[in-house]
Structure formats: structure tokens, C-alpha cells
mmCIF file of C-alpha atoms in Angstrom:
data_model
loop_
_atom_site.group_PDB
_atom_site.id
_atom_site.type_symbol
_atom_site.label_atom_id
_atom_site.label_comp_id
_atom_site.label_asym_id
_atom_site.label_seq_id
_atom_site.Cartn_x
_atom_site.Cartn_y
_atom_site.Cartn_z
ATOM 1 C CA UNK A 291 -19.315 -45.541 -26.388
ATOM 2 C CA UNK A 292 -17.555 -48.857 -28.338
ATOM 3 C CA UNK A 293 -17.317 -46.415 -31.081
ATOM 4 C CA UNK A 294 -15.271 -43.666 -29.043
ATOM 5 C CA UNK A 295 -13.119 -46.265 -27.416
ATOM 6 C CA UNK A 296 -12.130 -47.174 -30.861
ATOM 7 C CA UNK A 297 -11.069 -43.641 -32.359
ATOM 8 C CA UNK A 298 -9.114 -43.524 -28.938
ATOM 9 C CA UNK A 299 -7.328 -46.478 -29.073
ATOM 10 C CA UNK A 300 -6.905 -45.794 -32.785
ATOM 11 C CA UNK A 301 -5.781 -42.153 -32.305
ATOM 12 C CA UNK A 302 -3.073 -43.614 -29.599
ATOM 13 C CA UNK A 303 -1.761 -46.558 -31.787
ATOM 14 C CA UNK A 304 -1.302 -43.603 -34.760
ATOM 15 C CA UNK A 305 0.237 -41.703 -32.553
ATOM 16 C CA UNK A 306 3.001 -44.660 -31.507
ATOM 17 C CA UNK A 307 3.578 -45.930 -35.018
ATOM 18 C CA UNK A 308 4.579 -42.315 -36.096
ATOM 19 C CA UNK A 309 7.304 -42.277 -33.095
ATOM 20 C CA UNK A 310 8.885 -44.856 -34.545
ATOM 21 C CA UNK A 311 11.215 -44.749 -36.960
ATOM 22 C CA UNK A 312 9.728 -45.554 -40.508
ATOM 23 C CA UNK A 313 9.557 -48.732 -42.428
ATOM 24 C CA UNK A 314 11.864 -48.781 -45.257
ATOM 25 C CA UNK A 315 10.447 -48.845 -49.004
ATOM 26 C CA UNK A 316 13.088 -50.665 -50.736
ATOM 27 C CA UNK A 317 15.921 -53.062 -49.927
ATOM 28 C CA UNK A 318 17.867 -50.625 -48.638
ATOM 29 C CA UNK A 319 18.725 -47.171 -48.541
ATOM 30 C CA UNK A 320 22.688 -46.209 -48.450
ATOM 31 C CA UNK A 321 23.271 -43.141 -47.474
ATOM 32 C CA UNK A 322 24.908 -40.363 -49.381
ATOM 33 C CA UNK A 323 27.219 -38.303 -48.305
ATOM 34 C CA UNK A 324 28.010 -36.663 -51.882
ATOM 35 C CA UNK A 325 26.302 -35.721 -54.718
ATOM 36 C CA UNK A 326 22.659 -36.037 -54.337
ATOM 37 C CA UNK A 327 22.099 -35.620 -57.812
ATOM 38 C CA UNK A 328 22.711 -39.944 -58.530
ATOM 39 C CA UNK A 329 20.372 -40.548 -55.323
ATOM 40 C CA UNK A 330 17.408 -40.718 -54.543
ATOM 41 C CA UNK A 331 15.001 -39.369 -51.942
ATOM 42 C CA UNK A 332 13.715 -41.946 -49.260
ATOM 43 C CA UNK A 333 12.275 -41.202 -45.654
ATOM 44 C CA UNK A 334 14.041 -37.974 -45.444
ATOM 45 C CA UNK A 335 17.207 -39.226 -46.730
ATOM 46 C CA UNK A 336 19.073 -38.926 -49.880
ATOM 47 C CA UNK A 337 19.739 -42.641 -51.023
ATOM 48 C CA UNK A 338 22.596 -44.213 -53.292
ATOM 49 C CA UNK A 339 21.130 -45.696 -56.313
ATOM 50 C CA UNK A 340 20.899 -49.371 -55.495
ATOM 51 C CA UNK A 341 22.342 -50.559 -59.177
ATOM 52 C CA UNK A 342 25.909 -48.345 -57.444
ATOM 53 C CA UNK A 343 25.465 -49.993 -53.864
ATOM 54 C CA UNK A 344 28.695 -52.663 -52.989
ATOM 55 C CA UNK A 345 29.934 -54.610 -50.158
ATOM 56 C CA UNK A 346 31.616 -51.476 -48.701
ATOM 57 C CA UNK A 347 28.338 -49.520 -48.061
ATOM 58 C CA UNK A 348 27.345 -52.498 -45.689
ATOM 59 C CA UNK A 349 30.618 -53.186 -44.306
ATOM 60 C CA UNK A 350 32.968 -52.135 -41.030
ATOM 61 C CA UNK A 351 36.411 -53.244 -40.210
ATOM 62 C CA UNK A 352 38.111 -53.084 -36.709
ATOM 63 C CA UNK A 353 35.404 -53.768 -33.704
ATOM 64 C CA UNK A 354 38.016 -56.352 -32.789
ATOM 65 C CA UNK A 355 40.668 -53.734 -31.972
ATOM 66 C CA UNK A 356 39.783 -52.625 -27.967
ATOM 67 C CA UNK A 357 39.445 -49.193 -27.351
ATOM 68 C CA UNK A 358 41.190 -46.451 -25.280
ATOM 69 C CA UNK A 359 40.290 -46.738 -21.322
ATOM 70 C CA UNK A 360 42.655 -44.646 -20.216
ATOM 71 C CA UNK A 361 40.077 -41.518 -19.177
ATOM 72 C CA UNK A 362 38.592 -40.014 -16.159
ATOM 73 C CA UNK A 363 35.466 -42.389 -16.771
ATOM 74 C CA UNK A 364 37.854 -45.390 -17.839
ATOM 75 C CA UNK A 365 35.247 -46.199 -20.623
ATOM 76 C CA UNK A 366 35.614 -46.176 -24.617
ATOM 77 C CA UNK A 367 32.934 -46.455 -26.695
ATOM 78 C CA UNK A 368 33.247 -47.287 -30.537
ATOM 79 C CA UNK A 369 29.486 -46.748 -31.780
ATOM 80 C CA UNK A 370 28.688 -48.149 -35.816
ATOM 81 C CA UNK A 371 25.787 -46.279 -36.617
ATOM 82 C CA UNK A 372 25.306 -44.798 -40.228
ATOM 83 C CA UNK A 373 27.983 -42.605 -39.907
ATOM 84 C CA UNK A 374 30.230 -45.733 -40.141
ATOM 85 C CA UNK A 375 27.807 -47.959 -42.299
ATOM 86 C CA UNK A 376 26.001 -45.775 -44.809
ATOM 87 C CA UNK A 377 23.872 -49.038 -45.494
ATOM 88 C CA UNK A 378 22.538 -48.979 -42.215
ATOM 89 C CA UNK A 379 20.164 -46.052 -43.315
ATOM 90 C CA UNK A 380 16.665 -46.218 -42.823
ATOM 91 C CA UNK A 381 17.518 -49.949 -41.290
ATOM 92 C CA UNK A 382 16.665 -49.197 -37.886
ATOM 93 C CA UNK A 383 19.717 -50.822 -36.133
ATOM 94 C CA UNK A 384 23.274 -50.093 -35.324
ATOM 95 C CA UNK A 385 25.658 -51.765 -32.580
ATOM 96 C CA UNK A 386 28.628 -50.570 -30.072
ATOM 97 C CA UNK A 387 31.877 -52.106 -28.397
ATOM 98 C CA UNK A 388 32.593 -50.974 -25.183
ATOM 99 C CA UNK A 389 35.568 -50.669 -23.258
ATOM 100 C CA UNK A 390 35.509 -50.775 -19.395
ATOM 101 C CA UNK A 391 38.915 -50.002 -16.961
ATOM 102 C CA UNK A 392 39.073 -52.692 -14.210
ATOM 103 C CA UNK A 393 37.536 -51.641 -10.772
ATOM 104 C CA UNK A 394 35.157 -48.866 -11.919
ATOM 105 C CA UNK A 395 34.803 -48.097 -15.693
ATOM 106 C CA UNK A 396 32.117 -46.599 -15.922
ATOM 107 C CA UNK A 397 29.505 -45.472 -18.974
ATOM 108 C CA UNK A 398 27.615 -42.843 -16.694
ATOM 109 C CA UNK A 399 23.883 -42.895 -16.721
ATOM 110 C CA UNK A 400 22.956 -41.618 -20.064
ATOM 111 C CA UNK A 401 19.676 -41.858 -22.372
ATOM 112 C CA UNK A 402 19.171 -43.049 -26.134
ATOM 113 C CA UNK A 403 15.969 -40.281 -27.127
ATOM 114 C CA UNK A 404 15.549 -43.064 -30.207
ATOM 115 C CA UNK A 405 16.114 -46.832 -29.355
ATOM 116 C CA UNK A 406 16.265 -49.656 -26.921
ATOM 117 C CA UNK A 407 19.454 -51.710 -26.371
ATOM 118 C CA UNK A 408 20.719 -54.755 -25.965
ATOM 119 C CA UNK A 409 24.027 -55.409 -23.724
ATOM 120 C CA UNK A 410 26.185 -58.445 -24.063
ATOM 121 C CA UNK A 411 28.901 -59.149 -21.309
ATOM 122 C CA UNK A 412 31.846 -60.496 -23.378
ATOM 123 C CA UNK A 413 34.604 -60.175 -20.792
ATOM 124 C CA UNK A 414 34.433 -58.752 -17.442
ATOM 125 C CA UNK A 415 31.707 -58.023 -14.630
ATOM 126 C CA UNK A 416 29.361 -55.173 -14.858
ATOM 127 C CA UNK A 417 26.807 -53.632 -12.516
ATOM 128 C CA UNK A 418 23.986 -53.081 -14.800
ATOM 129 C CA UNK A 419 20.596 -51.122 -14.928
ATOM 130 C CA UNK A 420 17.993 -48.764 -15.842
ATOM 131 C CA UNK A 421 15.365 -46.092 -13.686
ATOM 132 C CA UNK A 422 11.612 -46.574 -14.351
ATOM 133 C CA UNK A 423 9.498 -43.530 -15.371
ATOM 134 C CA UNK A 424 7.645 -42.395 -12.288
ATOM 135 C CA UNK A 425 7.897 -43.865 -9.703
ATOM 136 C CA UNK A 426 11.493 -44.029 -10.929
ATOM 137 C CA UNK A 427 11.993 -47.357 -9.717
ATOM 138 C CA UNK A 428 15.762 -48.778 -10.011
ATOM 139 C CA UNK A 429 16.579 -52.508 -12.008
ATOM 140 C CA UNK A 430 19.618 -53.426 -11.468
ATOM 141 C CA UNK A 431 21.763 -57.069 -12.354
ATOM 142 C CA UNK A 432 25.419 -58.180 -11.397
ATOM 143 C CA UNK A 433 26.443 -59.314 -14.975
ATOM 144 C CA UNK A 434 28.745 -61.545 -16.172
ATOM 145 C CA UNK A 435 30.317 -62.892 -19.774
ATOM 146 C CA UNK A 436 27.602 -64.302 -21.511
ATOM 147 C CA UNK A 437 25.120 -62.245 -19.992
ATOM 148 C CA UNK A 438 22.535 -60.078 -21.840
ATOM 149 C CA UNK A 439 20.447 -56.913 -20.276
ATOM 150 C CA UNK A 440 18.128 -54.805 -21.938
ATOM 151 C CA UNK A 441 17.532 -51.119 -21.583
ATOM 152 C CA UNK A 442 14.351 -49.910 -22.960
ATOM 153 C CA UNK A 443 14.226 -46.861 -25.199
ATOM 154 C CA UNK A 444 14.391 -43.173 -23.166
ATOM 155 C CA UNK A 445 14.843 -44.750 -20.259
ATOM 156 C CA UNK A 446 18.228 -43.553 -18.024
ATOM 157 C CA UNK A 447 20.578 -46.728 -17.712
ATOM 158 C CA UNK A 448 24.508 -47.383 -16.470
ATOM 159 C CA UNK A 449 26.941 -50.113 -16.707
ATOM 160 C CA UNK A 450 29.918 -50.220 -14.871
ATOM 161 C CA UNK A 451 32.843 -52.483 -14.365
ATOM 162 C CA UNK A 452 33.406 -54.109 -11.273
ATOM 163 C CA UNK A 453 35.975 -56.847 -12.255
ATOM 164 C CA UNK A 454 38.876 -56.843 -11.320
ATOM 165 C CA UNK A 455 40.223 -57.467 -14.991
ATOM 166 C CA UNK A 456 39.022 -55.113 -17.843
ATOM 167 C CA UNK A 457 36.113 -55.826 -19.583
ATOM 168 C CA UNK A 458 34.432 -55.130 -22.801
ATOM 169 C CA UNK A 459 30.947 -55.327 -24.059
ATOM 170 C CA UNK A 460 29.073 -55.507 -27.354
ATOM 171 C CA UNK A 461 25.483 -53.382 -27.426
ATOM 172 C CA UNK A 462 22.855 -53.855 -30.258
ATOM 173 C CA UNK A 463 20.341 -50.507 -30.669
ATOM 174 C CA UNK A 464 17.370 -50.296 -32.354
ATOM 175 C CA UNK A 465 17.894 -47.325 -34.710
ATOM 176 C CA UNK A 466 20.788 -46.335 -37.517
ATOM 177 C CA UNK A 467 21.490 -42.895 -35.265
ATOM 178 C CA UNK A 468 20.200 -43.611 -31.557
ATOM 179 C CA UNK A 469 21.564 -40.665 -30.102
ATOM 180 C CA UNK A 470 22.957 -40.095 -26.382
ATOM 181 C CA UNK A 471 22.465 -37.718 -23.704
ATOM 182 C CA UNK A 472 24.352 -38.256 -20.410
ATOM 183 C CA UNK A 473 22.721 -36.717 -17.757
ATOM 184 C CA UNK A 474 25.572 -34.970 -15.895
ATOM 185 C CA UNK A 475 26.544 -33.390 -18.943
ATOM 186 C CA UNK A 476 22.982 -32.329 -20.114
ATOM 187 C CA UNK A 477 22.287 -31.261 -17.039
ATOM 188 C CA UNK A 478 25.591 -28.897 -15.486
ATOM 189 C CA UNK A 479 27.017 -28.511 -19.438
ATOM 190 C CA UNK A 480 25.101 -27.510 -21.281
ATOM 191 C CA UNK A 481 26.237 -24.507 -23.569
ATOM 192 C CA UNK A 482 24.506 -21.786 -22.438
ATOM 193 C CA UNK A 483 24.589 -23.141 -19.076
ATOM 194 C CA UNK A 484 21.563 -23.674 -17.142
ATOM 195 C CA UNK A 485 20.362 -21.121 -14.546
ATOM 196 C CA UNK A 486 22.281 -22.143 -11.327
ATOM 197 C CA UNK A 487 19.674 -20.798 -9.280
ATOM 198 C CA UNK A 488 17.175 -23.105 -11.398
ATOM 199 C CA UNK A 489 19.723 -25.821 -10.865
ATOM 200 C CA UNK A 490 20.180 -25.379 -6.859
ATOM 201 C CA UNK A 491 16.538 -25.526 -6.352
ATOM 202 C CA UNK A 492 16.151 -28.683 -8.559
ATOM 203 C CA UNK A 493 18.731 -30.799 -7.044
ATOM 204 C CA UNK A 494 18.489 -29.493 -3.605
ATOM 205 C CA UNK A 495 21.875 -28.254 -3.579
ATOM 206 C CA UNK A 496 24.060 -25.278 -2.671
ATOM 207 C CA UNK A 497 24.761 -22.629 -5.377
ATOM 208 C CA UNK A 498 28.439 -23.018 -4.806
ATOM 209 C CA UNK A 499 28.197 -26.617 -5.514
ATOM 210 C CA UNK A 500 26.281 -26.070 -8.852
ATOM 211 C CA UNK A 501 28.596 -23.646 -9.857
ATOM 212 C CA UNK A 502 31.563 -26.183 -9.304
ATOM 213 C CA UNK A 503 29.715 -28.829 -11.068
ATOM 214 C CA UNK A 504 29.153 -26.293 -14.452
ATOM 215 C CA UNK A 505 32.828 -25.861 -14.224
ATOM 216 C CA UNK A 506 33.966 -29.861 -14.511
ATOM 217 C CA UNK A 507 31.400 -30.400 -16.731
#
């Protein structure tokens, strides 16, 4: 019995090490956008040789300027994953500054398929949290500047400005391309569209106000 308990537990901790994102096998691995033929190939990716790597493969400029709020969602995002740092490949992190609109920016509740993140209040206050898997259970904090939250990876989470000043944020993620899907827009945007009747049944919900909803979104 000890001895099937062990293949289990093996068989599961095999199976979580290969959802994460791989170690890297070298320093680092800068991404290359070019010619492949001076690269070389590293956990999927083509890498820069690292005798041609500089400062300006590990470098970004301008997180200090704030973004645009001006939007239906009054909410700018300015992600630096490995699009903006080639370095960043096979690293496993990237970071965001946030905008927020006084009174109500809002980053909808959204997903990141591949990391967790960490939020840091710089100015403003936010309304903050994340659902549980089943039983879907809702964290929430009132969050001010200096204040941290974490969102755990694939779980849906929100932030929203409730100051009456606007506010910006800075988030850390644990992957070089995290992703995002925001639920409204996954769910009534999609492209093809979902079934309506699918959709009415799901959300309890009359087809006329599905159909709306596919049309804003």
C-alpha cells in the first residue's frame, strides 16, 4: 500500500512540476525576434547568443509616465512582459503599472491561465480580491498605498478604485507572458460568438439580454 501511495504522490508532484513553467539552463535566455540562425534553441525558444546580449535586452524605459484613464473602464494597463524585455525569456517574471480613474476605475475580473500576482497600492484606494475554486468563495481587502494583495494563479480577481483621487498600482507576475482573459469578454465576445441559447441557460438570463451583451462586448 506505502508503495502505491508513493507512485501517487509521485505521479501528482510530476504532474505539477511540468505545469510550471521550466527552469532555465543558462544565465539567461534573450529572446529573438530576428534571425534565428545566431541563436540558439532553449525551452522552446530561440535565444540570443549570450557573448551578443547588452544592457538593452534587460532594460525598459518609461513605467514612470501614467497611463491613459480616459476609457469606459477608466483603467490603463502598461504590462512589461518579454515582448518589452526580450531578457525576461524563460525568467519566469514580468511586472505591470496600472492606471485607475477616481471613483470607479476599474480592471474587471479577469484571469492570468499562467501566474500569480502581486499588487502594490502606490497611490489611491482600491477594492481588491479574488473567487475561490468551488465553493467560489469571495476575498476581498479595502487597500491602501503601501498595501500589497496577492492573487493566486487561475484564479478570477478585480481591483477597483474607490478614491476619490486617481490611483495607480504596480503588479509583479510570476511568468515572462502571463496571459489575460477577462471574463465578460471571454464569455459574450468571443469571435465566433457563443451559442446564446447556451449562454441564457448558463447565466440564467433572457435571450434578449445575451444578445445585447454579445453586441457591447
Amino acid at each position: 500500500m506505502k508503495g502505491i501511495c508513493f507512485l501517487v504522490v509521485s505521479a501528482i508532484l510530476l504532474g505539477m512540476a511540468s505545469s510550471m513553467e521550466p527552469s532555465p539552463l543558462q544565465d539567461f535566455c534573450v529572446a529573438v525576434t530576428d534571425d534565428p540562425r545566431n541563436a540558439v534553441l532553449m525551452n522552446g525558444k530561440f535565444c540570443k547568443d549570450p557573448k551578443l546580449a547588452t544592457s538593452n535586452d534587460f532594460t525598459y524605459s518609461g513605467l514612470d509616465i501614467p497611463g491613459n484613464t480616459n476609457n469606459k473602464l477608466g483603467v490603463n494597463i502598461s504590462v512589461i512582459n518579454v515582448d518589452k524585455i526580450a531578457g525576461l525569456n524563460s525568467l519566469g517574471i514580468s511586472l505591470a503599472r496600472k492606471d485607475y480613474a477616481a471613483n470607479g476605475g476599474l480592471n474587471p475580473p479577469h484571469i492570468h491561465p499562467r501566474a500569480s500576482e502581486i499588487f502594490l497600492v502606490v497611490e489611491g484606494t482600491f477594492y481588491a480580491g479574488f473567487v475561490t475554486s468551488n465553493p467560489n468563495r469571495l476575498i476581498t481587502k479595502v487597500l491602501k498605498a503601501g498595501d500589497v494583495f496577492v492573487f493566486p494563479v487561475g484564479l478570477i480577481h478585480f481591483e477597483m478604485n474607490i478614491g476619490k483621487t486617481d490611483g495607480f498600482a504596480i503588479a509583479g507576475l510570476s511568468s515572462q507572458n502571463p496571459g489575460i482573459i477577462t471574463v465578460s469578454t471571454a464569455v459574450f465576445g468571443s469571435n465566433p460568438s457563443i451559442n446564446p441559447h447556451l449562454l441564457a441557460q448558463a447565466f440564467q438570463l433572457n435571450k434578449t439580454v445575451v444578445n445585447y451583451l454579445q453586441k457591447v462586448f
